[in-house]
Amino acid sequence: MIKLENVTKTYKGDVPALRNADVEIAKGEFVFLVGASGSGKSTFLRLVNREERPEQGRIFVAGKDILELSSWKVPYLRRNIGSVFQDFKLLTGKTVYENVAFALEVIGRPKHVVKTQVPAILELVGLGGKMDSFPHELSGGEQQRVSVARAFVNRPLILLADEPTGNLDPATSVGIMRLLDRINRTGTTVLMATHDRSIVDTMRRRVIELDRGAIVRDQHRGVYE
Amino acid sequence: MALKLDYMVRETGTNLFRNLSLTIASILTVAVSLSLVGGSVLLRYSVDNATQQWQGGIEFIVFMQPEATQAQSDAVERQLTESTQVERFEYFDQERTFEEFKDLFQNTPQIVESVTPDILPPSFRVVPVDKSAETIESLRSVFVTQPGVREVVAAFDSIRTIRNLSNLIGVGLMVVAGFLLLAATLLILNSIRMAMFARRREIEVMKLVGASNWFIRIPFMLEGVFQGLIGSGFAIGVVFGVQRVFDNIAADQRFSLFSGLVVDNQQVMTTSVFVMVTGVLIGALGSAFAVSRFLDV
C-alpha cells in the first residue's frame, strides 16, 4: 500500500529529516512510527500525502509513484488518505456535523451522500448526540473523535495520524486508540506517529523507529523501545 | 455540480462581506479609474465626431457649386494636381458628401430627411505641404476665384485648439487612470490576500481532504472579478452621465463652439463594454496574482 525506496528528505541546509528510508507497508497494516522529536516521523507522514517532496528516492501509494503525479492530481491522491493531527484542525465556526460534512462537500460529493454519510460516521465515533455542538463545547477527546470522523468519512485507503493522542489524557487516549483500531479492522491502513509509550506497548503492532532521519528498527508486534 | 455552484456563490458572498471596508475601497478605486478611462474615450470620440471633416491633415476644403459643370470641376482638380504646395487631396462627390452629412446629423433625422444628395456641394479635401496660415491663405485666394467654386473653408484655429486641448486632456486622463487602475489592481490583490488569510484554516483543511486546486481558487477569483464588475458598473453610469452633459452642452446655443461635441449611442455602448471588460480584467488579474502567489495549491 505504501512503499518508500531509498528516500532522503532534507530541509534547507539542515541535517536530513529522512535518510535513505526503505519501507514497505502492506494493505491493512497498523504501523507505529516512534522516535524522539525531530527524528523524522512527521516528515515521513508528510511525504506520503505529498505535502513534501524528497530530494531522492521513490514513493509509491496504492501502486502509483506519487512523485510522478502532476500537481493537479495531488488532491485526488489525498482523497484516499485521511489525516488526523495532534491539534485536531477543526473549524471553530462550524458545528460537529458541518466540520465533517465540509470534507465531503469540498470534494464535490452530492447532498444526499453527505446527508447519509455524516450522521453514520458520527454515530460510529460515538458523537451521534453532539452533531450540533461547536468544537469549543467539546472535550479534547471528543474533538479528536470529530477529526477522526472527518478523516474517515470518505472511507480512505490510508489513515495518517500525527500524534493523535498528544493532547489527551491516558484514559481518553485509549478511547481514540480503540477507534483507530476499529477503523483499521475495516481494512484501512493506519500509520501513526507517536510518543506514547504505553499505547505502543499495549497494542503490540508493527513499530518503525526513527533516529535523526534513519530507520533504526522495524519490528512486528513491537514495543516502544 | 449544483452543490458546487451554490457553494461557490455562498463562499464568494461571505468573503465579500467579511472584508467589507477593503472590498468597498477596491470597488470605489475601480469605479473612479474606469470613469476616467470611459470619460477620456468619450471625449476622444466626441472630438473626432466634431472634427470629422478635418482629419488626416486636411487643412482646407474647396466646395464646388452643386450645379458646377464637369469641366469646371476638372479644371480645379488639374490645378490642385499641378500645385507644388498641395501634398495630396481627395474628391468628395455628392453621394459621399451625403453619407458624411447623414453621419454628422444622425442625432437629428429631421435635418437629414430634408436633404437630398443633389443639393449638397461636392468638394476637394486638401492636405497642403506647408500648414502655415500664410500658405493656406494664399491657396485659398487662388481657388476662391475659380469658376464653379462656391467657397473655400480653412480649418479654423478653434478646431485646432479643440483638437490639441482634447489630446492633452485625453492623455492626462489616461495617465491618471493608468495609475488608478494599478492601485485598483493592487487593492483587489490585497483584499483577496486578506480573504485568504482569514480563511487559512479552511484552506488547510480543504487541501488535506483533497479539494481540487480550482475548487479552492475559484471563490477567490470570483471575488476579484466581482469587485471589478461592480466598479465598472459605477463607471458605466458615469459614461452615460457624460453623454448627457455633452448633449446638454450641444443643445445650448451659448456654447456653439462645442456644438459638435456629441457622441452617438453606438459609441457610448462601445465605451461601456470596453469599461466593463477592463473592470473584469483588473479583477481577474489582481485575484489571479493573489491566488498564484499566496495560495500555494
Short mmCIF file of C-alpha atoms in Angstrom, two decimals:
data_model
loop_
_atom_site.label_atom_id
_atom_site.label_comp_id
_atom_site.label_asym_id
_atom_site.label_seq_id
_atom_site.Cartn_x
_atom_site.Cartn_y
_atom_site.Cartn_z
CA MET A 1 0.00 0.00 0.00
CA ILE A 2 2.84 2.38 0.90
CA LYS A 3 6.39 1.89 -0.30
CA LEU A 4 9.41 4.13 0.18
CA GLU A 5 12.52 3.35 -1.85
CA ASN A 6 15.75 4.93 -0.69
CA VAL A 7 14.00 8.18 0.26
CA THR A 8 16.02 11.16 1.51
CA LYS A 9 14.46 14.45 2.52
CA THR A 10 16.47 17.44 3.72
CA TYR A 11 15.07 20.80 4.80
CA LYS A 12 17.11 23.77 3.64
CA GLY A 13 20.72 23.30 4.67
CA ASP A 14 19.80 21.19 7.66
CA VAL A 15 20.62 17.60 8.57
CA PRO A 16 18.42 15.14 6.70
CA ALA A 17 14.93 14.72 8.16
CA LEU A 18 14.80 11.34 6.50
CA ARG A 19 17.79 9.39 5.23
CA ASN A 20 17.78 6.52 2.73
CA ALA A 21 14.48 5.21 4.02
CA ASP A 22 13.32 1.85 2.64
CA VAL A 23 9.94 0.80 3.95
CA GLU A 24 7.07 -1.28 2.68
CA ILE A 25 3.70 -1.23 4.40
CA ALA A 26 1.03 -3.70 3.31
CA LYS A 27 -2.67 -3.02 2.94
CA GLY A 28 -4.50 -3.20 6.25
CA GLU A 29 -1.41 -2.90 8.45
CA PHE A 30 -1.30 -0.81 11.60
CA VAL A 31 2.12 0.82 11.97
CA PHE A 32 3.56 2.98 14.74
CA LEU A 33 6.31 5.46 13.90
CA VAL A 34 8.31 6.20 17.02
CA GLY A 35 11.39 8.25 17.82
CA ALA A 36 12.44 11.49 19.52
CA SER A 37 11.18 14.88 18.40
CA GLY A 38 12.86 15.82 15.14
CA SER A 39 13.63 12.21 14.24
CA GLY A 40 11.61 12.47 11.02
CA LYS A 41 8.22 10.97 11.94
CA SER A 42 6.16 13.90 10.71
CA THR A 43 8.27 14.22 7.58
CA PHE A 44 7.55 10.56 6.85
CA LEU A 45 3.80 11.23 7.03
CA ARG A 46 4.03 14.44 5.01
CA LEU A 47 5.90 12.61 2.27
CA VAL A 48 3.16 10.01 1.98
CA ASN A 49 0.43 12.54 1.14
CA ARG A 50 2.83 14.65 -0.87
CA GLU A 51 2.86 17.69 1.34
CA GLU A 52 6.62 17.37 0.92
CA ARG A 53 8.80 16.01 -1.85
CA PRO A 54 12.07 14.17 -1.21
CA GLU A 55 15.35 15.04 -2.93
CA GLN A 56 15.96 11.41 -3.64
CA GLY A 57 14.11 8.14 -3.87
CA ARG A 58 10.65 6.98 -4.93
CA ILE A 59 7.38 6.80 -3.02
CA PHE A 60 4.52 4.52 -4.04
CA VAL A 61 0.99 4.75 -2.70
CA ALA A 62 -1.50 2.12 -3.83
CA GLY A 63 0.97 1.04 -6.52
CA LYS A 64 1.43 4.52 -8.00
CA ASP A 65 4.60 6.58 -7.91
CA ILE A 66 3.22 9.72 -6.28
CA LEU A 67 6.24 11.82 -7.17
CA GLU A 68 5.25 11.45 -10.81
CA LEU A 69 1.81 12.92 -10.17
CA SER A 70 1.20 16.35 -11.66
CA SER A 71 0.17 18.87 -9.03
CA TRP A 72 -3.47 18.98 -10.12
CA LYS A 73 -3.77 15.26 -9.41
CA VAL A 74 -2.44 15.50 -5.86
CA PRO A 75 -5.92 16.31 -4.42
CA TYR A 76 -7.18 13.01 -5.85
CA LEU A 77 -4.36 11.19 -4.07
CA ARG A 78 -5.34 12.90 -0.82
CA ARG A 79 -8.95 11.77 -1.17
CA ASN A 80 -7.60 8.29 -0.48
CA ILE A 81 -5.63 9.40 2.55
CA GLY A 82 -7.25 10.63 5.76
CA SER A 83 -5.23 12.77 8.17
CA VAL A 84 -5.52 13.29 11.93
CA PHE A 85 -3.38 15.69 13.94
CA GLN A 86 -2.42 16.43 17.50
CA ASP A 87 -4.21 19.81 17.34
CA PHE A 88 -7.36 18.42 15.63
CA LYS A 89 -7.54 21.19 12.99
CA LEU A 90 -11.29 21.62 13.37
CA LEU A 91 -13.04 24.71 12.01
CA THR A 92 -14.22 26.62 15.06
CA GLY A 93 -17.09 28.40 13.31
CA LYS A 94 -18.71 25.17 12.16
CA THR A 95 -20.66 22.59 14.13
CA VAL A 96 -19.54 18.99 14.50
CA TYR A 97 -21.86 17.99 11.66
CA GLU A 98 -20.64 20.83 9.43
CA ASN A 99 -16.99 20.05 10.09
CA VAL A 100 -17.42 16.50 8.87
CA ALA A 101 -19.78 17.47 6.02
CA PHE A 102 -17.22 20.05 4.84
CA ALA A 103 -14.78 17.27 3.96
CA LEU A 104 -17.36 15.73 1.62
CA GLU A 105 -18.74 18.98 0.21
CA VAL A 106 -15.38 20.32 -0.92
CA ILE A 107 -14.66 17.20 -2.94
CA GLY A 108 -18.00 17.60 -4.66
CA ARG A 109 -19.99 14.77 -3.07
CA PRO A 110 -23.73 15.11 -3.75
CA LYS A 111 -26.01 16.35 -0.97
CA HIS A 112 -27.77 13.06 -0.37
CA VAL A 113 -24.43 11.32 0.21
CA VAL A 114 -23.45 14.00 2.73
CA LYS A 115 -26.80 13.68 4.50
CA THR A 116 -26.47 9.94 4.99
CA GLN A 117 -22.72 9.53 5.47
CA VAL A 118 -22.12 12.25 8.06
CA PRO A 119 -24.62 11.06 10.72
CA ALA A 120 -23.47 7.47 10.16
CA ILE A 121 -19.80 8.24 10.77
CA LEU A 122 -20.60 10.45 13.77
CA GLU A 123 -22.59 7.57 15.21
CA LEU A 124 -19.57 5.31 14.63
CA VAL A 125 -17.22 7.59 16.59
CA GLY A 126 -19.77 7.93 19.38
CA LEU A 127 -20.85 11.52 18.78
CA GLY A 128 -24.31 10.90 17.37
CA GLY A 129 -25.80 13.09 20.07
CA LYS A 130 -23.48 16.05 19.58
CA MET A 131 -23.86 16.83 15.92
CA ASP A 132 -24.97 20.42 16.53
CA SER A 133 -22.31 21.27 19.10
CA PHE A 134 -19.42 23.55 18.27
CA PRO A 135 -15.84 22.33 18.80
CA HIS A 136 -15.25 24.59 21.82
CA GLU A 137 -18.19 22.93 23.57
CA LEU A 138 -16.48 19.53 23.36
CA SER A 139 -13.75 17.88 25.41
CA GLY A 140 -10.37 17.21 23.80
CA GLY A 141 -11.18 13.55 23.28
CA GLU A 142 -14.47 14.41 21.61
CA GLN A 143 -12.79 16.94 19.34
CA GLN A 144 -10.30 14.30 18.27
CA ARG A 145 -13.19 11.96 17.51
CA VAL A 146 -14.67 14.61 15.23
CA SER A 147 -11.34 14.92 13.50
CA VAL A 148 -11.12 11.13 13.07
CA ALA A 149 -14.67 11.15 11.69
CA ARG A 150 -13.71 13.84 9.19
CA ALA A 151 -10.62 11.89 8.13
CA PHE A 152 -12.56 8.66 7.73
CA VAL A 153 -15.90 9.84 6.32
CA ASN A 154 -14.68 9.42 2.75
CA ARG A 155 -13.51 5.84 3.53
CA PRO A 156 -9.85 6.42 2.63
CA LEU A 157 -7.44 3.56 1.98
CA ILE A 158 -4.91 5.05 4.36
CA LEU A 159 -5.19 6.97 7.63
CA LEU A 160 -2.23 9.09 8.70
CA ALA A 161 -2.21 10.12 12.36
CA ASP A 162 0.41 12.54 13.67
CA GLU A 163 0.48 12.19 17.46
CA PRO A 164 -3.32 11.99 17.69
CA THR A 165 -3.17 11.42 21.46
CA GLY A 166 -0.51 14.03 22.14
CA ASN A 167 -3.00 16.45 23.72
CA LEU A 168 -5.13 13.89 25.51
CA ASP A 169 -5.03 12.26 28.93
CA PRO A 170 -4.27 8.50 29.07
CA ALA A 171 -7.87 7.37 29.56
CA THR A 172 -9.13 9.45 26.65
CA SER A 173 -6.20 8.28 24.53
CA VAL A 174 -7.29 4.68 25.00
CA GLY A 175 -10.69 5.61 23.58
CA ILE A 176 -9.12 7.18 20.49
CA MET A 177 -6.88 4.14 20.00
CA ARG A 178 -9.89 1.83 20.15
CA LEU A 179 -11.46 3.95 17.44
CA LEU A 180 -8.34 3.82 15.23
CA ASP A 181 -8.11 0.09 15.81
CA ARG A 182 -11.72 -0.28 14.73
CA ILE A 183 -11.04 1.72 11.58
CA ASN A 184 -8.00 -0.46 10.91
CA ARG A 185 -10.17 -3.56 11.12
CA THR A 186 -12.28 -2.28 8.22
CA GLY A 187 -9.17 -2.72 6.05
CA THR A 188 -7.81 0.81 6.26
CA THR A 189 -4.03 1.02 6.55
CA VAL A 190 -3.15 3.13 9.62
CA LEU A 191 0.18 4.89 10.02
CA MET A 192 0.56 6.67 13.33
CA ALA A 193 3.43 8.76 14.66
CA THR A 194 3.52 8.78 18.44
CA HIS A 195 5.47 9.41 21.62
CA ASP A 196 3.07 7.45 23.73
CA ARG A 197 4.98 4.51 25.16
CA SER A 198 2.04 2.83 26.90
CA ILE A 199 -0.11 2.83 23.78
CA VAL A 200 2.60 1.25 21.65
CA ASP A 201 3.40 -1.34 24.31
CA THR A 202 -0.26 -2.23 24.81
CA MET A 203 -1.24 -2.51 21.15
CA ARG A 204 1.75 -4.62 20.07
CA ARG A 205 1.69 -3.69 16.39
CA ARG A 206 4.46 -3.13 13.87
CA VAL A 207 6.87 -0.44 15.13
CA ILE A 208 9.24 1.57 12.95
CA GLU A 209 11.75 3.58 14.95
CA LEU A 210 13.48 6.62 13.53
CA ASP A 211 16.63 8.26 14.85
CA ARG A 212 17.76 11.53 13.26
CA GLY A 213 16.17 10.55 9.98
CA ALA A 214 17.39 6.98 9.84
CA ILE A 215 15.25 3.90 10.31
CA VAL A 216 16.95 2.07 13.19
CA ARG A 217 14.31 -0.56 13.92
CA ASP A 218 11.42 -2.19 12.11
CA GLN A 219 9.73 -4.76 14.31
CA HIS A 220 6.50 -6.72 14.01
CA ARG A 221 4.40 -6.83 17.17
CA GLY A 222 6.97 -4.46 18.63
CA VAL A 223 7.23 -2.27 21.72
CA TYR A 224 8.24 1.37 22.19
CA GLU A 225 11.90 0.58 22.79
CA MET B 1 -22.47 20.13 -9.61
CA ALA B 2 -25.49 22.00 -8.24
CA LEU B 3 -23.98 21.76 -4.80
CA LYS B 4 -20.68 23.10 -6.08
CA LEU B 5 -22.35 26.09 -7.70
CA ASP B 6 -24.20 27.15 -4.60
CA TYR B 7 -21.05 26.54 -2.58
CA MET B 8 -19.11 28.91 -4.86
CA VAL B 9 -21.78 31.62 -4.65
CA ARG B 10 -22.05 31.28 -0.89
CA GLU B 11 -18.29 31.41 -0.36
CA THR B 12 -17.81 34.40 -2.65
CA GLY B 13 -20.63 36.25 -0.89
CA THR B 14 -19.29 35.53 2.59
CA ASN B 15 -15.82 36.67 1.56
CA LEU B 16 -17.11 39.93 0.15
CA PHE B 17 -18.96 40.78 3.35
CA ARG B 18 -16.31 39.58 5.73
CA ASN B 19 -13.97 42.16 4.33
CA LEU B 20 -16.44 44.94 3.66
CA SER B 21 -14.24 48.01 4.06
CA LEU B 22 -11.45 46.71 1.85
CA THR B 23 -13.99 45.47 -0.68
CA ILE B 24 -15.60 48.92 -0.84
CA ALA B 25 -12.20 50.56 -1.23
CA SER B 26 -11.34 48.30 -4.17
CA ILE B 27 -14.71 48.81 -5.83
CA LEU B 28 -14.51 52.61 -5.49
CA THR B 29 -10.99 52.75 -6.89
CA VAL B 30 -12.03 50.63 -9.84
CA ALA B 31 -15.08 52.87 -10.31
CA VAL B 32 -13.11 56.14 -10.26
CA SER B 33 -10.31 54.91 -12.51
CA LEU B 34 -12.67 53.37 -15.04
CA SER B 35 -14.81 56.53 -15.04
CA LEU B 36 -11.73 58.45 -16.11
CA VAL B 37 -10.96 55.87 -18.77
CA GLY B 38 -14.54 55.94 -20.03
CA GLY B 39 -14.64 59.75 -19.93
CA SER B 40 -11.47 60.14 -21.93
CA VAL B 41 -12.61 57.59 -24.51
CA LEU B 42 -15.88 59.51 -24.91
CA LEU B 43 -14.03 62.81 -25.18
CA ARG B 44 -11.88 61.33 -27.91
CA TYR B 45 -14.97 60.08 -29.74
CA SER B 46 -16.76 63.40 -29.46
CA VAL B 47 -13.81 65.46 -30.67
CA ASP B 48 -13.38 63.05 -33.58
CA ASN B 49 -17.05 63.50 -34.37
CA ALA B 50 -16.83 67.28 -34.16
CA THR B 51 -13.78 67.50 -36.37
CA GLN B 52 -14.58 64.63 -38.68
CA GLN B 53 -14.07 66.73 -41.81
CA TRP B 54 -10.68 67.84 -40.64
CA GLN B 55 -8.90 64.58 -40.07
CA GLY B 56 -5.74 63.27 -41.68
CA GLY B 57 -4.06 66.66 -42.03
CA ILE B 58 -6.80 68.22 -44.15
CA GLU B 59 -6.38 71.97 -43.73
CA PHE B 60 -8.81 73.40 -46.23
CA ILE B 61 -11.78 72.36 -48.30
CA VAL B 62 -12.77 73.67 -51.72
CA PHE B 63 -16.55 73.47 -52.01
CA MET B 64 -17.91 73.47 -55.59
CA GLN B 65 -21.33 74.76 -56.58
CA PRO B 66 -23.76 71.82 -56.66
CA GLU B 67 -24.50 72.75 -60.27
CA ALA B 68 -20.84 73.23 -61.31
CA THR B 69 -20.04 71.62 -64.65
CA GLN B 70 -17.70 68.69 -65.07
CA ALA B 71 -15.27 70.96 -66.95
CA GLN B 72 -15.13 73.43 -64.04
CA SER B 73 -14.56 70.57 -61.63
CA ASP B 74 -11.84 69.07 -63.83
CA ALA B 75 -10.11 72.46 -64.04
CA VAL B 76 -9.92 72.76 -60.26
CA GLU B 77 -8.71 69.18 -59.98
CA ARG B 78 -5.98 69.82 -62.52
CA GLN B 79 -4.87 72.95 -60.72
CA LEU B 80 -4.67 71.04 -57.39
CA THR B 81 -2.69 68.26 -59.05
CA GLU B 82 -0.23 70.71 -60.53
CA SER B 83 0.20 72.89 -57.46
CA THR B 84 3.50 72.25 -55.69
CA GLN B 85 2.02 73.45 -52.43
CA VAL B 86 -0.52 70.63 -52.33
CA GLU B 87 0.66 67.36 -50.86
CA ARG B 88 -2.48 65.41 -51.72
CA PHE B 89 -6.23 65.90 -51.97
CA GLU B 90 -9.40 63.88 -52.11
CA TYR B 91 -12.59 64.44 -54.06
CA PHE B 92 -15.93 64.02 -52.28
CA ASP B 93 -18.77 63.67 -54.79
CA GLN B 94 -22.38 64.40 -53.84
CA GLU B 95 -23.16 60.81 -52.79
CA ARG B 96 -20.18 60.66 -50.48
CA THR B 97 -20.93 64.10 -49.09
CA PHE B 98 -24.48 62.94 -48.39
CA GLU B 99 -23.16 59.90 -46.47
CA GLU B 100 -20.96 62.17 -44.38
CA PHE B 101 -23.87 64.56 -43.85
CA LYS B 102 -26.04 61.72 -42.56
CA ASP B 103 -23.23 60.79 -40.18
CA LEU B 104 -22.84 64.30 -38.84
CA PHE B 105 -26.54 64.84 -38.26
CA GLN B 106 -27.58 61.35 -37.26
CA ASN B 107 -28.99 62.60 -33.98
CA THR B 108 -31.33 64.97 -35.83
CA PRO B 109 -33.02 62.84 -38.51
CA GLN B 110 -35.41 65.68 -39.48
CA ILE B 111 -32.44 67.57 -40.93
CA VAL B 112 -31.23 64.50 -42.82
CA GLU B 113 -34.71 63.95 -44.27
CA SER B 114 -34.85 67.48 -45.63
CA VAL B 115 -31.68 66.99 -47.68
CA THR B 116 -31.00 65.09 -50.93
CA PRO B 117 -27.57 64.42 -52.46
CA ASP B 118 -28.10 66.75 -55.41
CA ILE B 119 -28.35 69.94 -53.33
CA LEU B 120 -25.09 69.21 -51.49
CA PRO B 121 -21.85 70.70 -52.76
CA PRO B 122 -19.14 68.30 -53.91
CA SER B 123 -15.73 69.19 -52.51
CA PHE B 124 -11.98 68.73 -52.63
CA ARG B 125 -10.35 67.97 -49.26
CA VAL B 126 -6.84 69.29 -49.47
CA VAL B 127 -3.70 68.45 -47.49
CA PRO B 128 -1.13 71.19 -48.11
CA VAL B 129 2.64 70.64 -47.96
CA ASP B 130 3.09 73.53 -45.58
CA LYS B 131 0.46 74.06 -42.88
CA SER B 132 1.27 77.70 -42.07
CA ALA B 133 -1.54 80.24 -42.12
CA GLU B 134 0.08 82.26 -44.99
CA THR B 135 0.32 79.29 -47.34
CA ILE B 136 -3.24 78.29 -46.66
CA GLU B 137 -4.42 81.86 -47.15
CA SER B 138 -2.57 82.15 -50.48
CA LEU B 139 -4.01 78.81 -51.69
CA ARG B 140 -7.44 79.92 -50.61
CA SER B 141 -7.21 83.13 -52.59
CA VAL B 142 -6.22 81.15 -55.71
CA PHE B 143 -9.14 78.78 -55.62
CA VAL B 144 -11.88 81.03 -54.33
CA THR B 145 -11.95 82.93 -57.61
CA GLN B 146 -12.15 79.84 -59.86
CA PRO B 147 -15.36 79.38 -61.83
CA GLY B 148 -17.72 76.87 -60.25
CA VAL B 149 -16.16 77.25 -56.79
CA ARG B 150 -18.68 78.18 -54.13
CA GLU B 151 -16.33 78.76 -51.21
CA VAL B 152 -13.03 77.71 -49.68
CA VAL B 153 -13.08 76.89 -45.99
CA ALA B 154 -9.88 76.64 -43.96
CA ALA B 155 -9.51 74.73 -40.71
CA PHE B 156 -10.22 77.25 -38.01
CA ASP B 157 -7.85 77.88 -35.21
CA SER B 158 -10.67 76.94 -32.88
CA ILE B 159 -10.79 73.45 -34.35
CA ARG B 160 -7.07 73.09 -33.93
CA THR B 161 -7.37 74.29 -30.37
CA ILE B 162 -10.10 71.81 -29.59
CA ARG B 163 -8.08 69.03 -31.12
CA ASN B 164 -4.91 69.89 -29.23
CA LEU B 165 -6.70 70.51 -25.98
CA SER B 166 -8.62 67.27 -26.20
CA ASN B 167 -5.45 65.36 -26.96
CA LEU B 168 -3.83 66.89 -23.92
CA ILE B 169 -6.81 66.23 -21.65
CA GLY B 170 -7.17 62.73 -23.07
CA VAL B 171 -3.54 61.84 -22.41
CA GLY B 172 -3.71 63.39 -18.94
CA LEU B 173 -6.84 61.44 -18.04
CA MET B 174 -5.32 58.22 -19.34
CA VAL B 175 -2.16 58.69 -17.29
CA VAL B 176 -4.12 59.35 -14.10
CA ALA B 177 -6.45 56.47 -14.94
CA GLY B 178 -3.46 54.22 -15.51
CA PHE B 179 -2.10 54.89 -12.04
CA LEU B 180 -5.53 54.43 -10.50
CA LEU B 181 -6.03 51.16 -12.36
CA LEU B 182 -2.73 49.94 -10.98
CA ALA B 183 -3.86 50.98 -7.50
CA ALA B 184 -7.18 49.21 -8.04
CA THR B 185 -5.43 46.01 -9.12
CA LEU B 186 -3.19 46.12 -6.05
CA LEU B 187 -6.15 46.80 -3.77
CA ILE B 188 -8.02 43.84 -5.20
CA LEU B 189 -4.90 41.72 -4.81
CA ASN B 190 -4.68 42.75 -1.17
CA SER B 191 -8.32 42.22 -0.40
CA ILE B 192 -8.11 38.71 -1.86
CA ARG B 193 -4.98 38.09 0.16
CA MET B 194 -6.79 39.20 3.32
CA ALA B 195 -9.67 36.92 2.47
CA MET B 196 -7.28 34.01 2.07
CA PHE B 197 -5.63 34.86 5.37
CA ALA B 198 -8.98 34.98 7.13
CA ARG B 199 -9.77 31.54 5.74
CA ARG B 200 -6.35 29.93 6.05
CA ARG B 201 -7.59 27.16 8.36
CA GLU B 202 -10.37 26.22 5.98
CA ILE B 203 -7.94 26.25 3.07
CA GLU B 204 -5.61 23.97 5.03
CA VAL B 205 -8.43 21.52 5.71
CA MET B 206 -9.59 21.67 2.09
CA LYS B 207 -6.11 20.76 0.88
CA LEU B 208 -5.94 17.99 3.43
CA VAL B 209 -9.18 16.30 2.41
CA GLY B 210 -8.38 16.64 -1.28
CA ALA B 211 -10.43 19.55 -2.60
CA SER B 212 -9.20 20.20 -6.12
CA ASN B 213 -6.98 23.20 -6.72
CA TRP B 214 -9.58 25.05 -8.78
CA PHE B 215 -12.27 24.37 -6.23
CA ILE B 216 -10.15 26.26 -3.70
CA ARG B 217 -9.15 29.01 -6.11
CA ILE B 218 -12.40 29.85 -7.83
CA PRO B 219 -14.26 31.57 -4.96
CA PHE B 220 -11.31 33.93 -4.53
CA MET B 221 -11.05 34.58 -8.27
CA LEU B 222 -14.79 35.24 -8.44
CA GLU B 223 -14.48 37.69 -5.58
CA GLY B 224 -11.90 39.72 -7.50
CA VAL B 225 -13.88 39.60 -10.73
CA PHE B 226 -17.00 40.65 -8.86
CA GLN B 227 -15.23 43.68 -7.38
CA GLY B 228 -14.04 44.69 -10.85
CA LEU B 229 -17.51 44.18 -12.29
CA ILE B 230 -19.30 46.29 -9.67
CA GLY B 231 -16.69 49.03 -10.03
CA SER B 232 -17.14 49.06 -13.78
CA GLY B 233 -20.91 49.24 -13.25
CA PHE B 234 -20.48 52.58 -11.49
CA ALA B 235 -18.14 53.76 -14.23
CA ILE B 236 -20.66 52.87 -16.92
CA GLY B 237 -23.18 55.05 -15.07
CA VAL B 238 -20.68 57.89 -15.28
CA VAL B 239 -20.19 57.27 -19.02
CA PHE B 240 -23.92 57.67 -19.62
CA GLY B 241 -23.86 60.79 -17.45
CA VAL B 242 -21.09 62.29 -19.57
CA GLN B 243 -23.12 61.66 -22.71
CA ARG B 244 -25.97 63.63 -21.10
CA VAL B 245 -23.65 66.51 -20.31
CA PHE B 246 -22.35 66.57 -23.90
CA ASP B 247 -25.89 66.56 -25.22
CA ASN B 248 -26.85 69.45 -22.96
CA ILE B 249 -23.82 71.48 -23.97
CA ALA B 250 -24.51 70.77 -27.61
CA ALA B 251 -28.11 71.95 -27.24
CA ASP B 252 -27.07 75.18 -25.51
CA GLN B 253 -26.56 77.98 -28.05
CA ARG B 254 -24.07 79.79 -25.82
CA PHE B 255 -21.52 77.05 -26.40
CA SER B 256 -21.74 76.97 -30.18
CA LEU B 257 -18.04 76.12 -30.33
CA PHE B 258 -18.83 72.79 -28.74
CA SER B 259 -21.96 72.08 -30.72
CA GLY B 260 -20.22 69.19 -32.41
CA LEU B 261 -19.36 67.52 -29.10
CA VAL B 262 -21.91 64.77 -29.37
CA VAL B 263 -21.42 61.04 -29.08
CA ASP B 264 -23.91 58.62 -30.54
CA ASN B 265 -25.42 55.70 -28.66
CA GLN B 266 -23.27 53.22 -30.52
CA GLN B 267 -20.14 54.95 -29.23
CA VAL B 268 -21.50 55.04 -25.69
CA MET B 269 -22.24 51.33 -25.87
CA THR B 270 -18.76 50.56 -27.19
CA THR B 271 -17.23 52.63 -24.40
CA SER B 272 -19.39 50.89 -21.78
CA VAL B 273 -18.41 47.44 -22.99
CA PHE B 274 -14.76 48.50 -23.01
CA VAL B 275 -15.07 49.81 -19.44
CA MET B 276 -16.78 46.62 -18.29
CA VAL B 277 -14.23 44.32 -19.90
CA THR B 278 -11.41 46.37 -18.36
CA GLY B 279 -13.06 46.12 -14.92
CA VAL B 280 -13.41 42.35 -15.16
CA LEU B 281 -9.82 42.02 -16.40
CA ILE B 282 -8.50 44.08 -13.50
CA GLY B 283 -10.42 41.93 -11.04
CA ALA B 284 -9.24 38.73 -12.67
CA LEU B 285 -5.66 39.97 -12.83
CA GLY B 286 -5.50 41.11 -9.20
CA SER B 287 -7.09 37.95 -7.86
CA ALA B 288 -5.17 35.63 -10.17
CA PHE B 289 -1.96 37.15 -8.92
CA ALA B 290 -3.06 36.82 -5.28
CA VAL B 291 -4.12 33.22 -5.84
CA SER B 292 -0.98 32.15 -7.64
CA ARG B 293 1.35 33.98 -5.30
CA PHE B 294 -0.22 33.30 -1.90
CA LEU B 295 -2.48 30.27 -2.16
CA ASP B 296 0.16 27.66 -2.91
CA VAL B 297 -2.14 24.99 -4.29
#
